[in-house]
PDB file of C-alpha atoms in Angstrom:
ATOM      1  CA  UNK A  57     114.303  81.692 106.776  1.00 78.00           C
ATOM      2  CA  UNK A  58     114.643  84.611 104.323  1.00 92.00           C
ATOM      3  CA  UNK A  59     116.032  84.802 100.748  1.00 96.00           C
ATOM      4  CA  UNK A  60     116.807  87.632  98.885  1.00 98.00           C
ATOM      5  CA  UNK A  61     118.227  88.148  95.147  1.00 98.00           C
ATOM      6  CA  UNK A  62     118.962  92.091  93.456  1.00 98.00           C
ATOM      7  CA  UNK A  63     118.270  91.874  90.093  1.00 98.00           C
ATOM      8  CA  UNK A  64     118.639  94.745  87.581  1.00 97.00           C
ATOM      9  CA  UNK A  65     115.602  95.686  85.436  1.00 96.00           C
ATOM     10  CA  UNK A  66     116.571  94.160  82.374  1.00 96.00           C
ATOM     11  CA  UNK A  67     114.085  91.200  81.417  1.00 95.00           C
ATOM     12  CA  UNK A  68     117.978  88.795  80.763  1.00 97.00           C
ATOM     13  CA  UNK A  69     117.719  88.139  84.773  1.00 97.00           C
ATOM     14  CA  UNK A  70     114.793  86.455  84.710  1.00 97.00           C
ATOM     15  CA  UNK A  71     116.529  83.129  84.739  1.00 97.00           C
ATOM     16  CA  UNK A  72     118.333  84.556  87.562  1.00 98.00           C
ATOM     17  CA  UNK A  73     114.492  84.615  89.343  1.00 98.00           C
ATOM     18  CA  UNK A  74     113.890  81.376  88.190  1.00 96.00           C
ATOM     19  CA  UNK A  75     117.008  79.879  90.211  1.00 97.00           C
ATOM     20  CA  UNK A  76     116.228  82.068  93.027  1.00 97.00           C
ATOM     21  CA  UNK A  77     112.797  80.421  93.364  1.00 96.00           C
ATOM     22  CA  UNK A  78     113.683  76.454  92.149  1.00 95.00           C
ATOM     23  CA  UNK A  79     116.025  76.418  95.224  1.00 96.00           C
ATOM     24  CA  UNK A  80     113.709  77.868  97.470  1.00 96.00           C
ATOM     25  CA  UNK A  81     111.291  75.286  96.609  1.00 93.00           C
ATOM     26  CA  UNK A  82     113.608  72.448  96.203  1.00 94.00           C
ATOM     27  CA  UNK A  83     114.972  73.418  99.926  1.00 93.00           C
ATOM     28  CA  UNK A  84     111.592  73.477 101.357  1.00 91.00           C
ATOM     29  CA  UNK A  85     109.929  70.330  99.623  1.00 92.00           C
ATOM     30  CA  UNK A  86     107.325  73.010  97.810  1.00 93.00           C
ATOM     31  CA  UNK A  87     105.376  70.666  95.098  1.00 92.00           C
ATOM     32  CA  UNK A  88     105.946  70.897  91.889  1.00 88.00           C
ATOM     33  CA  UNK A  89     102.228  72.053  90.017  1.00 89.00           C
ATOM     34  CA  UNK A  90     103.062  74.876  92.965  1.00 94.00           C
ATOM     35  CA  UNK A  91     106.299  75.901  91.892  1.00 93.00           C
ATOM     36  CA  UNK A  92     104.992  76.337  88.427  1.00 94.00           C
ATOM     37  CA  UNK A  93     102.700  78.762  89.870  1.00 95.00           C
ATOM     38  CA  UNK A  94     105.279  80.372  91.871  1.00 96.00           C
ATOM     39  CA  UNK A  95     107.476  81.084  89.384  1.00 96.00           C
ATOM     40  CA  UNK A  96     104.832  82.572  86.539  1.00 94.00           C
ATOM     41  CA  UNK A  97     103.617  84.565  89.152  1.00 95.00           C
ATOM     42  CA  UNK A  98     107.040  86.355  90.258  1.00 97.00           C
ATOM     43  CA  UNK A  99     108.052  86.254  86.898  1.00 95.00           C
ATOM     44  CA  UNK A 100     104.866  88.715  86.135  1.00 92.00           C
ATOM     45  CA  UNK A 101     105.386  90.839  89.071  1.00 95.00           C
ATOM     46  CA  UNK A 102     109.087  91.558  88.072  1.00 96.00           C
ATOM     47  CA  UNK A 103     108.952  92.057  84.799  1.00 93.00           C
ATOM     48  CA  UNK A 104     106.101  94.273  85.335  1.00 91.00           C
ATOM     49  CA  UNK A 105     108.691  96.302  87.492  1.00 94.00           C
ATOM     50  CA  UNK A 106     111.794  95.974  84.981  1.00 95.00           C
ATOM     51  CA  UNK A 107     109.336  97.101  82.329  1.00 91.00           C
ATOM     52  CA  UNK A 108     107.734  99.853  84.353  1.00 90.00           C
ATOM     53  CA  UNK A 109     109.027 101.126  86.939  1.00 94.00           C
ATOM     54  CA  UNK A 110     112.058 102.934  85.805  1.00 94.00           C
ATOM     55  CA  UNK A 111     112.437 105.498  82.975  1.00 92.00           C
ATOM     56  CA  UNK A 112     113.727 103.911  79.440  1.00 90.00           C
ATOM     57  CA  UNK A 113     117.154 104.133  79.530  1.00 91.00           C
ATOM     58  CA  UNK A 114     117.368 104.249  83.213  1.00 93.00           C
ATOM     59  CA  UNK A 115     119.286 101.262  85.620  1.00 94.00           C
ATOM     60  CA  UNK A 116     117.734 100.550  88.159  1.00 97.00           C
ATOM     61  CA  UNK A 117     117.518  97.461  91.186  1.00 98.00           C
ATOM     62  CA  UNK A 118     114.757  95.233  92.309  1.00 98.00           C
ATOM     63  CA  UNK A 119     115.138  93.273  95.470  1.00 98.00           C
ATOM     64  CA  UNK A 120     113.044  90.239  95.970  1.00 98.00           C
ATOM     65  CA  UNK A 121     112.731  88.886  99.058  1.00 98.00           C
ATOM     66  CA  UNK A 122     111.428  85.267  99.869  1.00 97.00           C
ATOM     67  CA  UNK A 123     110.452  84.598 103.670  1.00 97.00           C
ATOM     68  CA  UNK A 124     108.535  80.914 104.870  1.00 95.00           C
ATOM     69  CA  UNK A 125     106.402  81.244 107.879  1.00 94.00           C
ATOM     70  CA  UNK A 126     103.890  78.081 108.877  1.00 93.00           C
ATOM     71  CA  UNK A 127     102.234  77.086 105.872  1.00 94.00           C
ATOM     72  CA  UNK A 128     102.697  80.334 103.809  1.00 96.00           C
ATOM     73  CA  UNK A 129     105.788  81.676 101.561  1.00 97.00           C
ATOM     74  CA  UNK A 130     105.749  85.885 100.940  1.00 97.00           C
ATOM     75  CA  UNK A 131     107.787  87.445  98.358  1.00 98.00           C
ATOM     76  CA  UNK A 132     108.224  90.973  98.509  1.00 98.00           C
ATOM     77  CA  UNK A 133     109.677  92.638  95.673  1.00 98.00           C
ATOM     78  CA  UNK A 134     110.927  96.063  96.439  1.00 98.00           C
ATOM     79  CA  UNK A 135     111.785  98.997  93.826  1.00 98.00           C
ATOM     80  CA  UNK A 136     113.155 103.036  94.050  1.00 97.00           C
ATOM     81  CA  UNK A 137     110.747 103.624  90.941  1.00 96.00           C
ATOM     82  CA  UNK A 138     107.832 105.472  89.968  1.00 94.00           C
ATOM     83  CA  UNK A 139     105.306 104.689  92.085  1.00 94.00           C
ATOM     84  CA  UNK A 140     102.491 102.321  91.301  1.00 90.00           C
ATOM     85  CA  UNK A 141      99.932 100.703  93.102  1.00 90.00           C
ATOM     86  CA  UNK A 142      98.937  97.446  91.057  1.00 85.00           C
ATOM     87  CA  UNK A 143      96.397  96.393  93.936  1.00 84.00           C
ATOM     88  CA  UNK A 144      94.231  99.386  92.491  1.00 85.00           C
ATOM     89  CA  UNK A 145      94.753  98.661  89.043  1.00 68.00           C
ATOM     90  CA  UNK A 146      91.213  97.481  87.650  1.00 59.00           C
ATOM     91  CA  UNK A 147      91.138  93.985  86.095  1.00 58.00           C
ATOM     92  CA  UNK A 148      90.914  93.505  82.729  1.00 48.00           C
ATOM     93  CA  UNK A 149      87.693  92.665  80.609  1.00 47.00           C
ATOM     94  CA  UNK A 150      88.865  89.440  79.681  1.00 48.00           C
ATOM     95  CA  UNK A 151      85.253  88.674  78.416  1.00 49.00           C
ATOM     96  CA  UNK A 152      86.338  90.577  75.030  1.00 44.00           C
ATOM     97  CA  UNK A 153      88.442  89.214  72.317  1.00 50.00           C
ATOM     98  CA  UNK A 154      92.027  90.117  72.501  1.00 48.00           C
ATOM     99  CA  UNK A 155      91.411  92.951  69.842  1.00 50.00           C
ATOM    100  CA  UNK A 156      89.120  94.344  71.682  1.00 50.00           C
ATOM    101  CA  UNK A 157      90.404  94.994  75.137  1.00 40.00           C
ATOM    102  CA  UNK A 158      92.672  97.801  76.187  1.00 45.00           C
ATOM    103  CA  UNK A 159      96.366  96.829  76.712  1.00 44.00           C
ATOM    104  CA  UNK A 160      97.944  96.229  79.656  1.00 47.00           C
ATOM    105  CA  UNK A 161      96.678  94.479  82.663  1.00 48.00           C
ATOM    106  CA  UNK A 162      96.849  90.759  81.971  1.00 56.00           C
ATOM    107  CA  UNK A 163     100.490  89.998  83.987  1.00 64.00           C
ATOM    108  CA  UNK A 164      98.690  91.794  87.461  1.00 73.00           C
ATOM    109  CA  UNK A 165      95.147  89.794  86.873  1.00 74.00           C
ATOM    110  CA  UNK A 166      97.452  86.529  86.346  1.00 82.00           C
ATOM    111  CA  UNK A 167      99.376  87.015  89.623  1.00 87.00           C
ATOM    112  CA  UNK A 168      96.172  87.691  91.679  1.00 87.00           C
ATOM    113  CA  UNK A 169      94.696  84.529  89.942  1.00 89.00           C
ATOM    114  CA  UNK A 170      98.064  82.507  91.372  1.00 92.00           C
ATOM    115  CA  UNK A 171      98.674  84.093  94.532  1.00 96.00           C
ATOM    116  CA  UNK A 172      96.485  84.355  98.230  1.00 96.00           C
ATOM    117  CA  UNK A 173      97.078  88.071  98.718  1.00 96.00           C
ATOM    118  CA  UNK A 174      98.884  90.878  97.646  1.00 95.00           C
ATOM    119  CA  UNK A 175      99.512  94.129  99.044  1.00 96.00           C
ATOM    120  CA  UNK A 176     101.490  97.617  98.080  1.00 96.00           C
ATOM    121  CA  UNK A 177     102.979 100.169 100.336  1.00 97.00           C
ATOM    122  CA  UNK A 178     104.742 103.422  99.254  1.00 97.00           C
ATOM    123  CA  UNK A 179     107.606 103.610 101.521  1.00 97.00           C
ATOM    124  CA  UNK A 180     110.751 105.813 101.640  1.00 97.00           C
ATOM    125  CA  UNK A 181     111.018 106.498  98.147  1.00 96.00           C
ATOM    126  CA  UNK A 182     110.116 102.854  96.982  1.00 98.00           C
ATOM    127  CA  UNK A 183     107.681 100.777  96.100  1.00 97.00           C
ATOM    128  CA  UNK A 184     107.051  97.445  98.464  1.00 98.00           C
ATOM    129  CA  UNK A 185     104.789  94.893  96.973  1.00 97.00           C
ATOM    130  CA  UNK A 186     104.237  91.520  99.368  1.00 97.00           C
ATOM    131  CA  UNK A 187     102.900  88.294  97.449  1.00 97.00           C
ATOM    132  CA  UNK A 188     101.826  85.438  99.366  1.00 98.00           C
ATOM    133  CA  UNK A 189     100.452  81.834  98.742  1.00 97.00           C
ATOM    134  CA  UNK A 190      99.721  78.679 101.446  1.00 96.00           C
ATOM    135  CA  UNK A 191     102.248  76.209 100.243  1.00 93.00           C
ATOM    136  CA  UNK A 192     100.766  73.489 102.898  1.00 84.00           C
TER     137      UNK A 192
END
């Protein structure tokens, strides 16, 4: 079954991401410790994309998808923005001390630490990126 919420990139949705996953999981029986990581993990990847993805002062939509097959659930989260391909963004140092590493990179390292996969696709104007994790 698939699930899908539009959210607008302003970081005041979240919670709207948040209830879009807790059902999802409370529908399929997903454990809890899992959910946990479900949820930081989209959170990441969105706000990455409300942050990013459009200019500043710009309105623009994200659709997330959620879609259980087997023993696996895949979000994709789907954006007209720039394009950017986070699966070839390096991972950060995090050997250094805070001060010392460069900004930026810490939300995509924590989502590849959470999820199985993740892949990116430039496709008719839009950026397609497809999480997935074994929830079985």
């Amino acid at each position: 079954m698939k699930h899908r919420i539009t959210l607008h990139n302003d970081t005041q949705e979240i919670p709207l991401l948040a209830e879009f996953i807790d059902g999802i999981v409370e529908r399929e029986g997903i454990d809890f410790s899992l959910s946990l990581n479900l949820n930081l993990a989209m959170e990441e990847a969105v706000v990455n994309v409300m942050n990013y993805a459009y200019p500043e002062g710009t309105v623009g939509l994200i659709d997330i998808d959620a879609e259980i097959e087997g023993d696996t659930i895949s979000f994709t989260i789907t954006d007209s923005g720039t394009p950017f391909d986070p699966t070839k963004a390096d991972d950060p140092d995090i050997t250094l001390d805070a001060e010392e590493r460069s900004i930026g990179g810490l939300g995509i390292h924590l989502v590849r630490q959470l999820m199985d996969s993740e892949e990116y696709r430039r496709e008719d104007g839009k950026n397609i990126q497809i999480f997935k994790k074994k929830i079985k």
